[in-house]
Amino acid sequence: MKIKYDLLDTCGRARLGKLHTNYGSYDTPMFMPVGTQATVKTLSPEELKECNSGVILSNTYHLWLRPGEDIVDKAGGLHKFMNYDGPILTDSGGFQVFSLAHNKKKDIVEEGVHFKSHLDGRKLFLTPELSIQIQNKLDSDIAMSFDECIPFPVDYEYAKASTERTLRWAKRGKAVHSNPNQSLFGIVQGSSYADLREYSAKETVKMDFDGYSIGGTSVGEDKETMYKMVDDAIKFLPEDKPRYLMGVGDPIDIIEGVIRGVDMFDCVLPTRLARHGNAFTRNGKINIKNLKFKEDFTPIEDGCDCYACKHYTKAYIRHLITADETFGARLLSIHNIRFLIRLVEELRVAIKDKTLLEYREEFLKNYLGDKYESNK
Amino acid sequence: MKIKYDLLDTCGRARLGKLHTNYGSYDTPMFMPVGTQATVKTLSPEELKECNSGVILSNTYHLWLRPGEDIVDKAGGLHKFMNYDGPILTDSGGFQVFSLAHNKKKDIVEEGVHFKSHLDGRKLFLTPELSIQIQNKLDSDIAMSFDECIPFPVDYEYAKASTERTLRWAKRGKAVHSNPNQSLFGIVQGSSYADLREYSAKETVKMDFDGYSIGGTSVGEDKETMYKMVDDAIKFLPEDKPRYLMGVGDPIDIIEGVIRGVDMFDCVLPTRLARHGNAFTRNGKINIKNLKFKEDFTPIEDGCDCYACKHYTKAYIRHLITADETFGARLLSIHNIRFLIRLVEELRVAIKDKTLLEYREEFLKNYLGDKYESNK
């Protein structure tokens, strides 16, 4: 079936909702862990569920290159291939083409994008149709339209031409989309130009997608610009469809996104930070390799209910990371993912209780510490 | 408490027994997974338990260098530090000094061994007393005497002098051993010389340890020599104490060891093989990276009850290993450890059923395939 979104409550523009999928119903706002290559780095599906994960992400570009969509298809689809019985969203490959292509060189033409594989330099050509066809085969629950992720800053003329092309690509992708169990999201582009965001949002909505994504953020712009991109796009999106802010996983950005009406977030940040020994805490990020944790026999974060915090100390995890033992990255990944999922759980309560702005203030005060200045 | 060993049944020289420890009672023969740096690489303690692990191993040399025995002590001992509530055996550091020392250079004197750290080249000096004191602090359930692991081949005079020194070292270590909850094993050396093995075994037994280990195997000798080393030592070991063959984890060697009366085995082989994409199966080792597994949607091994075989296919694990995703090594580690633990489980049944030699023949036929020739 296609996904269905129920709006249950609001607090300002923030939305409490429920997303019904082929693999159960999940509360929104939600944070979606990223399983780039059909695995959320170092974790098992059971560990993700224990973190209370709902939708997880996987990357079309990576799976296209390796193992190839036909193998995933023959395995019975991505859920069966990777043993995840929750909903899966696949991105379009667009972002990876722009960020990972060999030497970052690519040639964008009307038909699609010519570029070289980041693995072996082999020439590749990805089109809106091919992206959708690959995603159809992967059999994810939610597929994304193929778009151009515009770099920042970019001049108005380029942004306008690219935004229009992304609309044409969205139409072409939608036309070939054929998996009845897969929903398809449109992506709003337009860089930092309010009129282009409005235009892109309105034209994308006209095509009637199952959900809408705000793209082209987290590409080098400052925070205020990013929040404005969200503001400029989101007001033209329909109330009855989920809104997804792509690639955003900084805790403060998630809070700001939720306040602006975003329902879904994804980011590699929690697992990437973990591999470098970093952990989120309510009092800001810490690096577990710091000498001061050498004899710290307390959990990563007091009060955290994750597996890592329930059973292990900072001193032990520091030892593992220092000794290059992957169980260390695994424990930090569990903690960081659970941290962001707990954050959205608390944001949902705050929406219901109409205390979202107070929640933000309290969170920022703890998270930024001395750097905190009232946002008001 | 000290460990206690009950001999329950025999089949030829093979022994079915029970080892009572501070952390429960476990059947022998047993295979002990190795957690070099206070973690069995890629795995959680819960996953080890799911593999039906009993005793696990950790390495004194590694923990001495990093994080240091004082930190483990302050954490409440190794069990608490690494969250393993089963029994733990620590080796003496002797083997690592001989195999890992910087540039393999070391200077053996009566007092102990001078060598340099494999991590940073720093000068170190390990003595029988220090090894025991470190192990006392680590608070493992079973500690090992500090011995010289004699290389192979070696001339008789050197082997004799070294074997005698190891006896003196065993005595010195035992004299300072002070942890009332920790058992201490003696180690039989003597290289490939039957009279030295006899001498070493008898003299070590005179010191009355809680168990006995056969050392100096798997150091380059051929299989027949190794089995003879076991034969030459084991006949002088008491019936009422466990016998441990150090560093042995090849399935065939485990079977041959059990037939000769060995109760305990350990090896890094299952996890090391896993990291390189190798898996044990009843029909011999396979490398999952092999192209023929690209579209193989069957488990690593039909009939295996491990987590990896219950939920994942060769095609998926091949994808993970090829894409350098650590979840792949984790799945193969689980399978390989479970494979060896299932092997000893079956050997225990065969001892009880008095069908051990038939079991060996059947196993070898499947495992070696075309290379099989009857051992009879």
Coordinates of C-alpha atoms in Angstrom, one line a residue, chain B residues 48-224:
Chain B
L48 CA 28.5 -14.7 22.8
K49 CA 25.9 -16.1 25.3
E50 CA 23.6 -16.8 22.3
C51 CA 26.4 -18.8 20.8
N52 CA 26.3 -20.8 24.1
S53 CA 29.7 -19.6 25.2
G54 CA 31.1 -20.6 28.6
V55 CA 34.6 -19.4 29.5
I56 CA 36.0 -16.7 27.3
L57 CA 39.6 -15.5 27.1
S58 CA 41.2 -12.2 27.5
N59 CA 44.9 -11.2 27.0
T60 CA 46.9 -10.0 30.0
Y61 CA 49.6 -8.5 27.8
H62 CA 47.1 -6.4 25.8
L63 CA 45.2 -5.2 28.9
W64 CA 48.4 -4.4 30.7
L65 CA 49.4 -2.0 27.9
R66 CA 45.8 -0.7 27.3
P67 CA 43.8 0.4 29.3
G68 CA 46.1 -0.9 32.1
E69 CA 45.2 -3.3 34.9
D70 CA 44.6 -0.5 37.4
I71 CA 41.7 0.9 35.4
V72 CA 40.2 -2.6 35.0
D73 CA 40.6 -3.0 38.8
K74 CA 38.9 0.3 39.5
A75 CA 36.1 -0.6 37.2
G76 CA 35.4 -3.6 39.5
G77 CA 37.4 -6.2 37.5
L78 CA 37.2 -7.5 34.0
H79 CA 33.7 -9.0 34.2
K80 CA 32.2 -5.7 35.1
F81 CA 34.5 -3.7 32.8
M82 CA 33.5 -5.6 29.7
N83 CA 30.0 -6.7 30.9
Y84 CA 30.5 -10.4 30.6
D85 CA 28.9 -12.4 33.4
G86 CA 30.3 -15.7 32.4
P87 CA 33.8 -17.0 33.4
I88 CA 36.9 -15.4 32.0
L89 CA 40.4 -16.9 31.6
T90 CA 43.4 -14.6 31.2
D91 CA 46.6 -15.8 29.6
S92 CA 49.9 -14.9 31.1
G93 CA 51.2 -12.5 28.4
G94 CA 54.0 -15.0 27.7
F95 CA 52.7 -15.9 24.2
Q96 CA 52.3 -12.2 23.2
V97 CA 55.7 -11.3 24.4
F98 CA 57.1 -13.9 22.2
S99 CA 54.9 -13.3 19.1
L100 CA 54.1 -9.5 19.3
A101 CA 57.2 -7.9 20.9
H102 CA 58.5 -5.0 18.8
N103 CA 60.7 -6.4 16.0
K104 CA 60.2 -9.7 17.7
K105 CA 63.3 -8.9 19.8
K106 CA 63.4 -9.9 23.4
D107 CA 65.9 -10.7 26.0
I108 CA 65.1 -13.6 28.2
V109 CA 66.8 -13.5 31.6
E110 CA 66.2 -15.6 34.7
E111 CA 64.2 -12.7 36.2
G112 CA 61.8 -12.3 33.3
V113 CA 61.7 -11.0 29.7
H114 CA 62.9 -7.6 28.4
F115 CA 61.1 -6.5 25.2
K116 CA 59.5 -3.5 23.6
S117 CA 55.8 -2.7 23.2
H118 CA 54.3 -3.5 19.9
L119 CA 52.3 -0.3 20.2
D120 CA 55.0 2.3 20.7
G121 CA 58.3 0.6 21.1
R122 CA 58.5 1.5 24.8
K123 CA 60.8 -0.8 26.9
L124 CA 58.9 -3.3 29.0
F125 CA 59.9 -6.0 31.5
L126 CA 57.5 -8.8 32.3
T127 CA 58.2 -11.2 35.1
P128 CA 56.3 -14.3 36.4
E129 CA 55.3 -12.2 39.5
L130 CA 54.1 -9.2 37.5
S131 CA 52.1 -11.4 35.2
I132 CA 50.3 -12.9 38.1
Q133 CA 49.9 -9.6 39.9
I134 CA 48.3 -8.1 36.7
Q135 CA 46.0 -11.1 36.4
N136 CA 45.0 -10.9 40.1
K137 CA 44.0 -7.3 39.5
L138 CA 42.1 -8.1 36.3
D139 CA 40.1 -10.6 38.5
S140 CA 39.7 -13.2 35.9
D141 CA 38.4 -16.6 37.1
I142 CA 41.4 -18.5 35.7
A143 CA 44.9 -17.1 35.5
M144 CA 47.8 -18.7 33.7
S145 CA 51.4 -19.1 34.8
F146 CA 54.0 -17.1 33.0
D147 CA 55.9 -19.4 30.7
E148 CA 58.3 -19.3 27.8
C149 CA 56.6 -20.4 24.6
I150 CA 59.4 -22.3 22.9
P151 CA 59.6 -21.8 19.1
F152 CA 59.7 -24.9 16.9
P153 CA 62.0 -26.4 15.9
V154 CA 64.6 -25.9 18.7
D155 CA 67.6 -27.9 19.8
Y156 CA 67.3 -30.2 22.9
E157 CA 69.6 -28.2 25.1
Y158 CA 67.7 -25.0 24.6
A159 CA 64.4 -26.7 25.1
K160 CA 65.6 -28.3 28.3
A161 CA 67.0 -25.1 29.8
S162 CA 63.8 -23.2 28.8
T163 CA 61.5 -26.0 30.2
E164 CA 63.4 -25.8 33.5
R165 CA 63.2 -22.0 33.6
T166 CA 59.4 -22.2 33.0
L167 CA 59.1 -24.5 36.0
R168 CA 61.0 -22.0 38.2
W169 CA 58.8 -19.2 36.8
A170 CA 55.6 -21.2 37.6
K171 CA 56.8 -21.6 41.2
R172 CA 57.5 -17.9 41.5
G173 CA 54.2 -16.9 40.0
K174 CA 52.3 -19.3 42.3
A175 CA 54.1 -17.9 45.3
V176 CA 52.7 -14.4 44.7
H177 CA 49.2 -15.4 43.5
S178 CA 46.8 -13.9 46.0
N179 CA 43.3 -13.6 44.5
P180 CA 41.1 -16.1 46.4
N181 CA 38.5 -16.1 43.7
Q182 CA 40.9 -16.9 40.9
S183 CA 42.2 -20.3 39.9
L184 CA 45.7 -20.7 38.6
F185 CA 46.8 -23.1 35.9
G186 CA 50.3 -24.5 35.3
I187 CA 51.7 -24.9 31.8
V188 CA 53.5 -27.9 30.4
Q189 CA 56.3 -27.1 28.0
G190 CA 59.1 -29.3 26.5
S191 CA 58.8 -28.7 22.8
S192 CA 58.7 -31.9 20.8
Y193 CA 60.9 -33.9 23.2
A194 CA 58.9 -36.6 25.0
D195 CA 61.2 -36.8 28.0
L196 CA 61.0 -33.0 28.5
R197 CA 57.2 -33.1 28.2
E198 CA 57.1 -35.9 30.8
Y199 CA 59.5 -34.0 33.1
S200 CA 57.6 -30.7 32.7
A201 CA 54.2 -32.3 33.3
K202 CA 55.3 -34.2 36.4
E203 CA 57.1 -31.2 37.9
T204 CA 54.2 -28.9 37.2
V205 CA 51.7 -31.3 38.7
K206 CA 53.8 -31.5 41.8
M207 CA 53.2 -27.8 42.3
D208 CA 49.4 -28.6 42.5
F209 CA 47.7 -26.1 40.2
D210 CA 43.9 -25.9 39.7
G211 CA 44.3 -27.0 36.1
Y212 CA 47.0 -27.8 33.5
S213 CA 47.7 -26.4 30.1
I214 CA 49.7 -27.8 27.2
G215 CA 51.8 -25.0 25.8
G216 CA 54.2 -24.5 23.0
T217 CA 51.9 -26.0 20.3
S218 CA 50.7 -24.2 17.1
V219 CA 54.1 -22.6 16.8
G220 CA 55.0 -23.9 13.4
E221 CA 55.2 -27.7 14.0
D222 CA 53.3 -30.1 11.7
K223 CA 50.0 -31.7 12.9
E224 CA 51.5 -35.1 13.8

